[in-house]
Short mmCIF file of C-alpha atoms in Angstrom, two decimals:
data_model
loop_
_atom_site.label_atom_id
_atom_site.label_comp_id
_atom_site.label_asym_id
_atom_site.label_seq_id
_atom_site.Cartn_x
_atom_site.Cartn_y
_atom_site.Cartn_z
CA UNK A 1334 98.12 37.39 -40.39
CA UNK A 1335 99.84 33.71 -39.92
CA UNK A 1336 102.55 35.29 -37.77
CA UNK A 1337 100.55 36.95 -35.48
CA UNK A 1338 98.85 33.61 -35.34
CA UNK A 1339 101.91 31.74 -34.49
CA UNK A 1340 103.27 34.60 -31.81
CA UNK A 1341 99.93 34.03 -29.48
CA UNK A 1342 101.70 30.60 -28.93
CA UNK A 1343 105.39 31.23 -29.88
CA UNK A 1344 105.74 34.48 -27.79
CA UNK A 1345 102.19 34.95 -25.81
CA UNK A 1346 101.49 38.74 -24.21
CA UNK A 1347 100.58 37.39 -20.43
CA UNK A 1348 99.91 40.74 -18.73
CA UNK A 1349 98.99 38.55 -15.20
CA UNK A 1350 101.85 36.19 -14.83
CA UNK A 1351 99.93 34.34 -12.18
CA UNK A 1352 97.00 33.90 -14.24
CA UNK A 1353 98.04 30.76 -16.30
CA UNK A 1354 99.09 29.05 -13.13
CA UNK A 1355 95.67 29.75 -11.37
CA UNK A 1356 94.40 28.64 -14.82
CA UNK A 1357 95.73 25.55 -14.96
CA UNK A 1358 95.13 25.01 -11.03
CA UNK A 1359 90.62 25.23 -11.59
CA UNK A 1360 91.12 23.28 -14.49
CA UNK A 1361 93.23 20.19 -13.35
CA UNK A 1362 91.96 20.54 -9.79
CA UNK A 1363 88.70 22.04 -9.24
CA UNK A 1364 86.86 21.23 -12.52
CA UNK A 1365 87.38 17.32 -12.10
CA UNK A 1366 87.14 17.29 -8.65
CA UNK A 1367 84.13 18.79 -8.90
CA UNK A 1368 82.81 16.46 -11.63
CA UNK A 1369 83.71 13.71 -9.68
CA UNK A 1370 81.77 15.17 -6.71
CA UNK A 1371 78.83 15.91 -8.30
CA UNK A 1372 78.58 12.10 -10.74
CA UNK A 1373 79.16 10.51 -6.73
CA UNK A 1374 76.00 12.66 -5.28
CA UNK A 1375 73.72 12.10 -8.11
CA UNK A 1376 75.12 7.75 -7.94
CA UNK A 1377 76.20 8.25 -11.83
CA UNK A 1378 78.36 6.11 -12.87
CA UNK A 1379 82.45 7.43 -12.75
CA UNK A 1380 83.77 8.49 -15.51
CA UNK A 1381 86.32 5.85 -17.26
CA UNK A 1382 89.42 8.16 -16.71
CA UNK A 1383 88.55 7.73 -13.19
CA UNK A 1384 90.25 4.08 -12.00
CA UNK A 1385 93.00 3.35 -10.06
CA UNK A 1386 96.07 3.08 -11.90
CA UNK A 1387 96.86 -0.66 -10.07
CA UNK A 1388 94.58 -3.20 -10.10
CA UNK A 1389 96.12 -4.69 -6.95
CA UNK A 1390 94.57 -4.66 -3.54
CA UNK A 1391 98.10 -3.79 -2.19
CA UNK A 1392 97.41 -0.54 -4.08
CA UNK A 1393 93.99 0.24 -3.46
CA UNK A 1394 94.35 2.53 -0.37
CA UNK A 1395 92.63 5.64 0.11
CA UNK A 1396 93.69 8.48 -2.47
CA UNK A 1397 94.29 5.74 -5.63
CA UNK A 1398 91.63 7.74 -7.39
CA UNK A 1399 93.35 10.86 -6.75
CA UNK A 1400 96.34 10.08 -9.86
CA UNK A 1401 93.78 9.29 -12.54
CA UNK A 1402 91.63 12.68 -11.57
CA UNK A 1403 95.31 14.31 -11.68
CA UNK A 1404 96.04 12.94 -14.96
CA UNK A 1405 92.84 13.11 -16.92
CA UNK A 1406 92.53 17.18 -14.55
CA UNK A 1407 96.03 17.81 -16.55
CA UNK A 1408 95.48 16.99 -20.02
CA UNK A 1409 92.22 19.16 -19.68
CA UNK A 1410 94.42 22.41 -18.08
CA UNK A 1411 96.82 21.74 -21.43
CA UNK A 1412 93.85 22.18 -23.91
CA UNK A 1413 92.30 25.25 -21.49
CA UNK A 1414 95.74 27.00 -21.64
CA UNK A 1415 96.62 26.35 -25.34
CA UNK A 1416 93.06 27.89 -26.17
CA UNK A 1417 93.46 30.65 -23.66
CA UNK A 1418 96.22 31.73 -25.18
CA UNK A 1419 94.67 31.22 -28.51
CA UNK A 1420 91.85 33.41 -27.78
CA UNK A 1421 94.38 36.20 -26.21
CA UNK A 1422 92.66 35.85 -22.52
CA UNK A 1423 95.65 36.60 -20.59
CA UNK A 1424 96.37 40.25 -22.34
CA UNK A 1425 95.07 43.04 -20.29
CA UNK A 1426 92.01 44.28 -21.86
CA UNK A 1427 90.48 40.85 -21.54
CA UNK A 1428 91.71 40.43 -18.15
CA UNK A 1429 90.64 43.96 -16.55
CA UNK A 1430 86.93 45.18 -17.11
CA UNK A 1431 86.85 49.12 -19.04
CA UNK A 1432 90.42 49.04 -20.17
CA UNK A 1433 91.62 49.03 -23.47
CA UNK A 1434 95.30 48.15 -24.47
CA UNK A 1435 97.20 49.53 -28.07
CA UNK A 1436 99.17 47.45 -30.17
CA UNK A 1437 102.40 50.06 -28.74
CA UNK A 1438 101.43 48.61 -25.02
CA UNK A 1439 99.47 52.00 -23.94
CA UNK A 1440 96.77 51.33 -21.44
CA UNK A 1441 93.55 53.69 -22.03
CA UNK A 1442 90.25 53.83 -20.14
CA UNK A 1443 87.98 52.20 -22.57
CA UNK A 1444 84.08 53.17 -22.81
CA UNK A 1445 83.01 49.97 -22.36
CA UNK A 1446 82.86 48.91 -18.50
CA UNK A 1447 80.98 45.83 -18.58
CA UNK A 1448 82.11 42.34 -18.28
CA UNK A 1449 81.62 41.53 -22.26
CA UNK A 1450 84.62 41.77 -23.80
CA UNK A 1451 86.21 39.35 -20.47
CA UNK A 1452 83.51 36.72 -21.32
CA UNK A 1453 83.85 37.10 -25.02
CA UNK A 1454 87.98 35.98 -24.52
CA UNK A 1455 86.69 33.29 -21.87
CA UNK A 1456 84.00 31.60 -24.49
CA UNK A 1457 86.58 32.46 -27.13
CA UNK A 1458 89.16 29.99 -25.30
CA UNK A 1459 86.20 27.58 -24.13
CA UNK A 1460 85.63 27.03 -27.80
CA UNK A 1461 89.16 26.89 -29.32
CA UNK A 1462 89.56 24.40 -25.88
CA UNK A 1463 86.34 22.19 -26.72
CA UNK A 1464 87.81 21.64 -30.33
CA UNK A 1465 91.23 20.39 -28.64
CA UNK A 1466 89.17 17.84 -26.38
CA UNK A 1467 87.14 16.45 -29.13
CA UNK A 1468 90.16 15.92 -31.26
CA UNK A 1469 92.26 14.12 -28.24
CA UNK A 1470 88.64 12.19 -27.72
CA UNK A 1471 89.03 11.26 -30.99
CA UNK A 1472 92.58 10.27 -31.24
CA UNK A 1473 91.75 8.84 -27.74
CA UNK A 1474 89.31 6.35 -29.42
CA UNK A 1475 92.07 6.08 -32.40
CA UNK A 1476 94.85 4.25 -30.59
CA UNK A 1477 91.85 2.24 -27.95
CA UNK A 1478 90.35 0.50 -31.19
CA UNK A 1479 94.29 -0.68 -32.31
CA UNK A 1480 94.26 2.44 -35.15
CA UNK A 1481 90.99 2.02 -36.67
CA UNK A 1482 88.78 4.54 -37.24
CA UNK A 1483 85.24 4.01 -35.25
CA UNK A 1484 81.46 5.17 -36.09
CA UNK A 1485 78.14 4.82 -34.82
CA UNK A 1486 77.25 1.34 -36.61
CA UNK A 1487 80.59 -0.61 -37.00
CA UNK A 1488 79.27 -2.50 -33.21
CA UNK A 1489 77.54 -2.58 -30.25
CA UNK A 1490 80.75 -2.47 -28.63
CA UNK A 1491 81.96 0.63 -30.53
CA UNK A 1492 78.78 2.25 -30.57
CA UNK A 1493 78.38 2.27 -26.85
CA UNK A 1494 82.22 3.35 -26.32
CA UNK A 1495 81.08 6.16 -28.73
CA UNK A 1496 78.42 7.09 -26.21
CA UNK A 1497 80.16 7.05 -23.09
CA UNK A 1498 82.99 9.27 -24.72
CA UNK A 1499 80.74 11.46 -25.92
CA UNK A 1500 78.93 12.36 -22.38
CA UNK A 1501 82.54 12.20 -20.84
CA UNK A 1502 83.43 15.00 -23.28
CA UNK A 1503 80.43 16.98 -22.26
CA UNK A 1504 80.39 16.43 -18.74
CA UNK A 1505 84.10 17.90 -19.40
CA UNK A 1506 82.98 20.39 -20.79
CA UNK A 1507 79.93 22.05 -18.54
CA UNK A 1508 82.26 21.55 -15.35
CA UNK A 1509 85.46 23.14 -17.28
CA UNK A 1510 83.50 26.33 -18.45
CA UNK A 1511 81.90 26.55 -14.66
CA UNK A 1512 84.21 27.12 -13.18
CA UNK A 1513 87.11 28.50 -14.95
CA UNK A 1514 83.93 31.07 -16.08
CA UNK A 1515 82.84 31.56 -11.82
CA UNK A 1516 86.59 31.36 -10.43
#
């Protein structure tokens, strides 16, 4: 049913009004910080999102990096929340493990105590999430090669800005889905 569609966005059921916000908090916080961390121990190179926004020396005090993680931290917590709320995974019965809620609003004890159904709605919204990334990398790439289209092939130069953009979305992806899954 479209409209039912539509009304997860238009008019979401959030059951824990304080989830989104912790939500968004692990993924534009936590998640890239911890990417960040972990490229820095293993001497990786940093991911392209991650360079001071001036160029200037005058600028480049301690915390310049922290605007770019910020940035790049926010536009992931927009596609996390947006397929959270796709996938339903702020109503109650994905939020609470064993309960069950009606279409009327009545809570029942459901059968089913394990975590499933709470992981389901979390790799539900991972995957709606992942789509949204991949289509901002791709729109990303759009508007960085002046509104041309880009494929393996067309250059060296393309090719390896392909590459790099794909193990930035990946590396995105693994440290997103760790910890919004552990939090």
């Amino acid at each position: 049913d479209e409209s039912n569609i539509l009304t997860r966005f238009t008019n979401p059921r959030i059951d824990d009004p304080a989830l989104p916000l912790t939500d968004v908090l692990v993924a534009q916080i936590i998640a890239p910080s911890l990417q960040v961390g972990w490229l820095a121990l293993g001497r990786a190179p940093s991911p392209t999102w991650l360079r001071p926004l001036f160029e200037s020396s005058y600028f480049a005090l301690r915390g310049s990096l922290v605007a770019p993680a910020l940035i790049h931290g926010a536009a992931l917590a927009v596609c996390w929340v947006i397929g959270a709320l796709a996938a339903r995974a702020y109503e109650l019965d994905a939020i609470v493990m064993g309960v069950e809620q009606t279409s009327d609003g009545t809570v029942n004890d459901s059968p089913n105590k394990t975590l499933t159904p709470v992981i389901f709605r979390v790799l539900q919204a991972g995957a709606f999430s992942t789509g949204l990334l991949i289509l901002a990398t791709q729109c990303d790439l759009f508007v960085e090669f002046g509104g041309h289209f880009v494929q393996y092939g067309d250059s060296e130069a393309t090719d390896f800005r392909i590459q790099v953009a794909a193990v930035e979305l990946v590396n995105d992806v693994i440290f997103e889905a760790l910890s919004l899954l552990t939090w």
